[in-house]
XYZ file of C-alpha atoms in Angstrom:
474
model
C -267.722 -36.459 65.769
C -264.719 -38.311 64.392
C -265.228 -36.670 61.018
C -265.233 -33.235 62.644
C -261.995 -34.002 64.515
C -260.412 -35.283 61.312
C -261.395 -32.147 59.405
C -259.940 -29.966 62.185
C -256.662 -31.914 62.088
C -256.480 -31.637 58.303
C -257.139 -27.897 58.525
C -254.394 -27.302 61.088
C -251.969 -29.474 59.106
C -252.606 -27.459 55.946
C -252.190 -24.177 57.804
C -248.952 -25.368 59.399
C -247.599 -26.519 56.020
C -248.505 -23.180 54.438
C -246.709 -21.216 57.150
C -243.700 -23.549 56.871
C -243.511 -22.881 53.135
C -243.718 -19.144 53.704
C -240.966 -19.333 56.330
C -238.814 -21.376 53.966
C -239.344 -18.859 51.168
C -238.533 -15.956 53.452
C -235.354 -17.721 54.621
C -234.335 -18.332 50.999
C -234.919 -14.670 50.187
C -232.895 -13.654 53.208
C -230.048 -15.944 52.118
C -230.114 -14.500 48.620
C -230.240 -10.952 49.904
C -227.526 -11.525 52.505
C -225.023 -8.698 52.319
C -221.322 -9.558 52.411
C -219.401 -6.652 53.910
C -215.862 -6.356 52.587
C -213.040 -4.045 53.487
C -210.186 -3.842 51.047
C -208.065 -6.123 53.236
C -210.920 -8.631 53.448
C -211.208 -8.653 49.658
C -207.473 -9.256 49.230
C -207.438 -11.997 51.864
C -210.395 -13.758 50.240
C -208.811 -13.502 46.790
C -205.549 -15.042 48.006
C -207.502 -18.147 49.010
C -210.078 -18.329 46.205
C -208.754 -16.528 43.098
C -208.423 -19.096 40.308
C -205.420 -17.455 38.690
C -203.513 -17.491 41.978
C -204.420 -21.148 42.512
C -203.044 -21.975 39.065
C -199.846 -20.089 39.905
C -199.528 -22.149 43.096
C -199.628 -25.320 40.996
C -196.959 -23.981 38.615
C -194.714 -23.164 41.564
C -195.282 -26.603 43.103
C -194.213 -28.248 39.818
C -190.969 -26.254 39.744
C -190.355 -26.946 43.425
C -190.769 -30.684 42.909
C -188.438 -30.598 39.902
C -185.828 -28.752 41.985
C -186.154 -31.011 45.028
C -185.788 -34.184 42.957
C -183.223 -32.927 40.441
C -180.627 -35.232 42.029
C -182.482 -38.226 40.529
C -180.198 -38.048 37.463
C -177.733 -40.006 39.632
C -180.135 -42.892 40.195
C -179.048 -46.138 38.488
C -181.252 -47.771 35.907
C -182.281 -51.174 37.305
C -184.230 -53.671 35.215
C -185.393 -57.253 35.658
C -186.650 -59.530 32.907
C -187.427 -63.172 32.240
C -187.508 -64.871 28.849
C -188.615 -68.249 27.578
C -187.767 -69.057 23.976
C -188.523 -71.989 21.657
C -186.154 -73.099 18.917
C -187.795 -73.633 15.529
C -185.217 -76.243 14.462
C -182.047 -77.933 15.615
C -179.190 -75.456 16.148
C -175.758 -76.895 15.223
C -174.162 -74.738 17.867
C -176.093 -76.608 20.499
C -174.167 -79.807 19.769
C -170.857 -78.177 20.729
C -172.370 -76.810 23.915
C -173.792 -80.222 24.839
C -170.450 -81.930 24.159
C -168.596 -79.415 26.366
C -171.107 -79.779 29.200
C -170.874 -83.589 28.914
C -167.102 -83.419 29.309
C -167.312 -81.023 32.255
C -169.872 -83.135 34.082
C -168.228 -86.482 33.398
C -171.054 -87.660 31.243
C -173.793 -86.604 33.630
C -175.024 -84.215 30.990
C -176.011 -85.906 27.682
C -173.870 -85.017 24.723
C -176.889 -84.944 22.500
C -180.297 -83.486 23.042
C -183.316 -85.128 21.529
C -185.126 -82.257 19.802
C -188.006 -84.507 18.999
C -189.237 -83.705 22.488
C -191.129 -80.433 22.644
C -189.671 -79.517 26.019
C -186.145 -79.711 24.627
C -186.874 -76.916 22.183
C -187.437 -74.430 25.043
C -184.821 -72.451 26.941
C -185.219 -70.147 29.969
C -183.192 -66.974 30.618
C -183.585 -64.521 33.513
C -181.844 -61.123 33.660
C -181.279 -58.549 36.393
C -179.249 -55.577 35.210
C -178.131 -52.284 36.681
C -176.475 -49.427 34.822
C -175.248 -46.058 36.073
C -174.011 -43.145 34.004
C -172.147 -40.087 35.180
C -171.182 -36.899 33.424
C -170.256 -33.540 34.988
C -173.108 -32.040 32.949
C -175.500 -33.621 35.477
C -174.272 -31.198 38.146
C -175.049 -28.238 35.896
C -178.501 -29.701 35.153
C -179.252 -29.871 38.885
C -178.236 -26.231 39.272
C -180.453 -25.299 36.313
C -183.483 -26.918 37.983
C -182.802 -24.990 41.196
C -182.341 -21.709 39.278
C -185.631 -22.295 37.460
C -187.355 -22.850 40.801
C -185.933 -19.582 42.132
C -187.167 -17.826 38.993
C -190.541 -19.512 39.491
C -190.781 -18.139 43.032
C -190.148 -14.636 41.738
C -192.764 -15.066 38.996
C -195.219 -16.344 41.590
C -194.590 -13.351 43.850
C -194.907 -10.989 40.899
C -198.255 -12.524 39.912
C -199.426 -12.237 43.520
C -198.560 -8.544 43.704
C -200.102 -7.751 40.314
C -203.328 -9.568 41.177
C -203.569 -7.861 44.565
C -202.903 -4.474 42.951
C -205.628 -5.070 40.359
C -208.090 -6.103 43.075
C -207.329 -2.987 45.112
C -207.671 -0.767 42.056
C -211.009 -2.307 41.192
C -212.157 -1.919 44.800
C -211.397 1.794 44.739
C -212.852 2.060 41.229
C -216.115 0.647 42.554
C -216.054 3.175 45.381
C -215.599 5.898 42.767
C -218.591 4.564 40.833
C -220.662 4.450 44.006
C -219.839 8.053 44.847
C -220.663 9.110 41.315
C -223.974 7.259 41.488
C -224.705 8.827 44.858
C -224.186 12.302 43.401
C -226.425 11.450 40.445
C -229.141 10.165 42.761
C -228.904 13.318 44.845
C -229.276 15.414 41.704
C -232.233 13.268 40.646
C -233.900 13.730 44.010
C -233.298 17.482 43.819
C -234.902 17.507 40.371
C -237.898 15.609 41.737
C -238.294 18.030 44.630
C -238.113 20.991 42.226
C -240.735 19.337 40.037
C -243.075 18.852 43.027
C -242.517 22.448 44.140
C -243.110 23.735 40.617
C -246.281 21.678 40.383
C -247.564 23.221 43.614
C -246.614 26.733 42.476
C -248.304 26.181 39.117
C -251.507 25.025 40.758
C -251.389 28.077 42.984
C -250.862 30.283 39.937
C -247.430 31.437 41.087
C -245.589 30.254 37.937
C -246.588 29.621 34.335
C -247.113 26.066 33.080
C -243.987 26.188 30.907
C -241.809 26.541 33.989
C -243.451 23.519 35.594
C -242.996 21.495 32.403
C -239.302 22.393 32.324
C -238.789 20.939 35.798
C -240.691 17.799 34.810
C -238.605 17.308 31.650
C -235.431 17.868 33.647
C -236.438 15.165 36.125
C -237.473 12.641 33.466
C -234.265 13.184 31.487
C -232.135 12.464 34.570
C -233.788 9.109 35.389
C -232.270 7.034 32.500
C -228.772 8.207 33.401
C -229.204 7.045 36.981
C -230.641 3.694 35.873
C -227.735 3.193 33.484
C -225.210 4.057 36.216
C -226.866 1.570 38.604
C -226.742 -1.187 35.986
C -223.072 -0.469 35.257
C -222.238 -0.593 38.970
C -224.035 -3.940 39.344
C -222.084 -5.393 36.420
C -218.806 -4.183 37.858
C -219.728 -5.670 41.248
C -220.288 -9.040 39.559
C -216.916 -8.760 37.850
C -215.273 -7.908 41.165
C -216.917 -10.926 42.839
C -215.611 -13.134 40.015
C -212.119 -11.680 40.363
C -211.808 -12.425 44.072
C -213.415 -15.861 43.704
C -216.927 -15.211 45.053
C -220.059 -16.455 43.256
C -221.282 -14.005 40.637
C -224.335 -12.198 41.953
C -223.122 -12.003 45.543
C -224.492 -8.915 47.269
C -221.305 -7.099 48.303
C -221.070 -3.978 50.442
C -217.771 -2.084 50.341
C -216.939 -0.723 53.767
C -213.836 1.371 53.015
C -213.696 4.830 51.479
C -211.473 6.643 48.996
C -209.099 8.331 51.384
C -205.458 8.222 50.264
C -202.452 7.979 52.558
C -200.123 10.723 51.416
C -196.381 10.130 51.023
C -193.544 12.542 50.377
C -191.246 10.857 47.847
C -188.572 11.762 45.315
C -188.040 9.810 42.102
C -184.243 9.906 42.368
C -184.284 8.734 45.997
C -186.668 5.903 45.209
C -184.592 4.707 42.270
C -181.418 4.830 44.333
C -182.935 2.790 47.172
C -185.295 0.345 45.522
C -184.431 -0.014 41.831
C -182.987 -3.499 42.412
C -186.237 -4.666 44.049
C -188.049 -4.859 40.719
C -189.388 -8.422 40.445
C -189.278 -8.414 36.640
C -185.573 -7.590 36.698
C -184.929 -10.207 39.397
C -186.760 -12.796 37.318
C -184.638 -12.019 34.259
C -181.470 -12.249 36.360
C -182.476 -15.767 37.429
C -183.152 -16.650 33.809
C -179.688 -15.360 32.947
C -178.211 -17.690 35.551
C -180.146 -20.633 34.085
C -178.889 -19.751 30.583
C -175.277 -19.582 31.802
C -175.660 -22.964 33.482
C -177.122 -24.282 30.225
C -173.972 -23.165 28.430
C -171.841 -24.922 31.054
C -173.869 -28.126 30.739
C -173.558 -28.087 26.940
C -169.795 -27.534 27.106
C -169.306 -30.357 29.613
C -171.474 -32.713 27.570
C -169.439 -31.857 24.470
C -165.849 -32.220 25.654
C -165.949 -34.553 28.653
C -166.749 -38.272 28.437
C -169.584 -40.047 30.134
C -168.716 -42.842 32.539
C -171.054 -45.801 32.073
C -171.052 -48.626 34.643
C -173.101 -51.732 33.938
C -173.662 -54.996 35.759
C -175.988 -57.835 34.845
C -176.865 -61.165 36.398
C -178.263 -63.551 33.748
C -179.021 -67.105 34.890
C -179.541 -69.539 31.974
C -180.997 -73.037 32.387
C -179.071 -75.720 30.465
C -180.033 -78.818 32.398
C -180.792 -82.170 30.776
C -184.365 -82.258 32.036
C -185.619 -79.616 29.642
C -187.054 -76.183 30.170
C -190.170 -77.518 31.861
C -188.351 -79.420 34.630
C -186.339 -76.824 36.533
C -184.033 -78.017 39.241
C -185.132 -76.960 42.691
C -181.543 -76.084 43.477
C -180.910 -72.904 41.497
C -177.254 -73.010 42.403
C -176.762 -76.452 40.830
C -174.026 -75.947 38.250
C -175.350 -78.759 36.113
C -178.642 -76.960 35.624
C -177.957 -73.177 35.650
C -175.089 -70.875 34.816
C -174.642 -67.054 34.971
C -173.962 -65.402 31.621
C -174.049 -61.854 33.094
C -171.152 -59.401 33.131
C -169.762 -56.170 34.563
C -168.450 -53.352 32.412
C -167.040 -49.861 32.840
C -167.043 -47.628 29.771
C -165.951 -44.106 28.911
C -168.010 -42.632 26.083
C -167.183 -39.565 24.010
C -169.945 -38.254 21.780
C -167.955 -37.143 18.763
C -171.071 -35.841 17.023
C -171.619 -33.277 19.785
C -168.228 -31.762 18.949
C -169.213 -30.909 15.381
C -170.037 -27.209 14.861
C -173.369 -27.979 13.202
C -174.524 -30.618 15.681
C -177.709 -30.089 17.694
C -175.661 -29.740 20.886
C -173.508 -26.941 19.465
C -176.592 -25.231 18.045
C -178.221 -25.357 21.454
C -175.084 -23.777 22.883
C -175.411 -20.903 20.405
C -179.089 -20.518 21.374
C -178.103 -20.160 25.044
C -175.555 -17.479 24.192
C -178.075 -15.515 22.135
C -180.615 -15.840 24.946
C -178.077 -14.219 27.246
C -177.773 -11.284 24.868
C -181.568 -10.978 24.702
C -181.856 -11.119 28.489
C -179.238 -8.400 28.880
C -181.171 -6.212 26.442
C -184.432 -6.903 28.274
C -182.894 -6.034 31.635
C -181.466 -2.809 30.249
C -184.849 -1.922 28.732
C -186.663 -2.701 31.987
C -184.303 -0.512 33.991
C -184.890 2.422 31.672
C -188.636 1.813 31.667
C -188.520 1.623 35.457
C -187.110 5.142 35.558
C -189.904 6.359 33.291
C -192.627 4.666 35.346
C -191.263 5.870 38.690
C -190.955 9.473 37.520
C -194.421 9.332 35.971
C -195.932 7.938 39.171
C -194.222 10.546 41.356
C -195.411 13.343 39.050
C -198.954 11.934 39.192
C -198.800 11.833 42.999
C -197.661 15.445 43.178
C -200.242 16.681 40.712
C -203.089 14.661 42.255
C -202.225 15.932 45.735
C -202.401 19.514 44.519
C -205.649 18.869 42.659
C -207.210 17.250 45.741
C -206.492 20.371 47.772
C -207.796 22.644 45.009
C -210.899 20.518 44.479
C -211.567 20.518 48.197
C -211.732 24.310 48.195
C -213.844 24.207 45.028
C -216.354 21.843 46.661
C -216.767 24.255 49.584
C -217.288 27.232 47.286
C -219.588 25.337 44.916
C -221.697 24.101 47.834
C -222.156 27.654 49.125
C -223.026 28.883 45.637
C -225.562 26.105 45.153
C -227.200 26.692 48.527
C -227.545 30.411 47.804
C -228.919 29.771 44.309
C -231.376 27.178 45.645
C -232.726 29.699 48.182
C -233.058 32.325 45.486
C -234.858 29.852 43.235
C -237.309 28.977 45.996
C -237.929 32.691 46.514
C -238.538 33.144 42.797
C -235.586 35.461 42.171
C -233.442 32.970 40.201
C -234.148 31.052 37.007
C -234.136 27.241 36.854
C -231.242 27.321 34.416
C -229.082 29.161 36.964
C -229.921 26.564 39.597
C -229.043 23.710 37.259
C -225.734 25.381 36.423
C -224.919 25.758 40.117
C -225.791 22.118 40.758
C -223.665 20.944 37.804
C -220.706 22.947 39.121
C -221.114 21.387 42.568
C -221.312 17.864 41.146
C -218.296 18.495 38.922
C -216.257 19.684 41.910
C -217.240 16.651 44.003
C -216.516 14.173 41.222
C -213.252 15.927 40.424
C -212.039 15.622 43.989
C -213.010 11.948 44.277
C -211.412 11.175 40.921
C -208.145 12.832 41.947
C -208.127 10.794 45.148
C -208.544 7.657 43.052
C -205.728 8.793 40.756
C -203.450 9.330 43.750
C -204.192 5.899 45.229
C -203.793 4.201 41.846
C -200.464 5.916 41.122
C -199.157 5.021 44.580
C -200.059 1.356 44.072
C -198.333 1.357 40.675
C -195.241 2.900 42.231
C -195.140 0.327 45.035
C -195.686 -2.499 42.556
C -192.885 -1.269 40.284
C -190.367 -0.969 43.112
C -191.673 -3.988 45.066
C -191.857 -1.967 48.271
C -194.535 -0.635 50.605
C -194.247 3.121 50.985
C -197.171 3.443 53.386
C -196.479 0.627 55.874
C -194.966 3.058 58.371
C -197.875 5.462 58.044
C-alpha cells in the first residue's frame, strides 16, 4: 500500500513539474514576444534618457560646467608643508662659526664646539610651511574664457540634442513609410494568390486554358521573394531604430503614429528675417569668437603687465646642543629652535614673452587668425542658411501640391483597379491589364505616402536650421 501511495505521489510531482516547466516556457515566450508600443513622442522621450550619444554629451557639458564654476581657483594660494632630516658626511667648517655665535648669545649654555664623533650630532632637522600667491590680470581673462567655453558647450549640447531628436523622428517616419510600402506589397501578393486560386478553379472547370493559370501562378511566386526581402529590411531597420533610442536590439516595437503632416504656410524671406539669428551653429561660433577675443586679451596682459608674487615661509630649524635625536619639548625655546623663514613680495616681468617670436606672441597670432576663420565660417553659415531655408520651403510647397495630386490619383487608380478586377473576373479583361491597373494603384499610394514623408522631413530640417518650432501653435 505504501508503495502505491509513493508511486502516486511521484506521478503527481512529475506532472506538476512538467506543467510548471511549460508555464515557465510560455511566460518566457510571452516576455520575448512582448510588444512595445511607441508613439513618436514616446520614442523621443525614451531616447533622451537612454541614447548613448546624448549621455556622452551630458558628460561633456558637465566637464565644461565644472571648469566654469571653479575657474576662480587660479586665485588660490599654493600652500606646502615639508619636513627634512639631513646627515652631514663630514665636519663642516661653517658649523664652527655658528656654534661660536650661539655660545656667545646663550652665555656659554650652548657649546662652542660640537663633537661630530657622535652620530646624532651629524643630523639636523628642518621643517617648512610655505604659502605663495601670484596675481596677474590675465587670470581674470582666463576666468571669462572658461565661462565663454561653458556657454559654447551649452549651445553645442542643445544642437546635438536637436539633431539627435530630428534623426530619431525622421527614422520613425521612415519606418512608417517602409511599413506602408510592405503593406501594399502584401496586399498585392494576396491579390496575386487569390487570382491564382481563381485561375486554378477556372482551369479545372475548363473555363480557361492552362497557360493562363500558369501565368497567375508565376506572378504569385515571383512576388513572394520581394515581400520577404521587404520584411527582412524592415526588421533590420527596426533593430537599428531600437539601438538608436537606447532599447535592446531585437525589441518588438509597434509604431502607433501615422504619416500625417501638419501643414504650415511659410515664406523663406519672412523666416530668415525672424529666425536667422536662432541658428545654433552660428551662436556656437559667436561664443567661440568671444573666447578667442578673451584669449587675445589674456595674452596681451600676460605679455606687458607684471605678475605679483607674494611668498611667506615658516622654517623652524633645530640647533640645540642635544643633537637631532633629542628634541626639546618646548618648541619655542630659543636655545633649541629658530625660524629661518621669510616673507617676500615680487613683481615679475617675463621679458621673453615680449619677443615677437616667443611662444606667447605666436599664440596671440593664432588667436587673431582664429578670429578671421570664425568670421569666415559665420559668413558661410549665414549664406548656407539662406540656401537651406529656401530649399526647405520649396520642398514644402512642392510636396504639398504633390500630396493633393497624388490623393486624386489614388482615388482614380482605385476606381480603375476595381473596374478592371471585375472585368477580369468576368473574363472580359486580360491578366496583363489587371496587373497594370494594380501597379498604377500601388504607385499612386506609394507616391502619396512618400510625398507626405518628404513634407515632414523638410519641415523638420527647416525647424532644425532655424531652431524654432513652426507647428507648436497648430
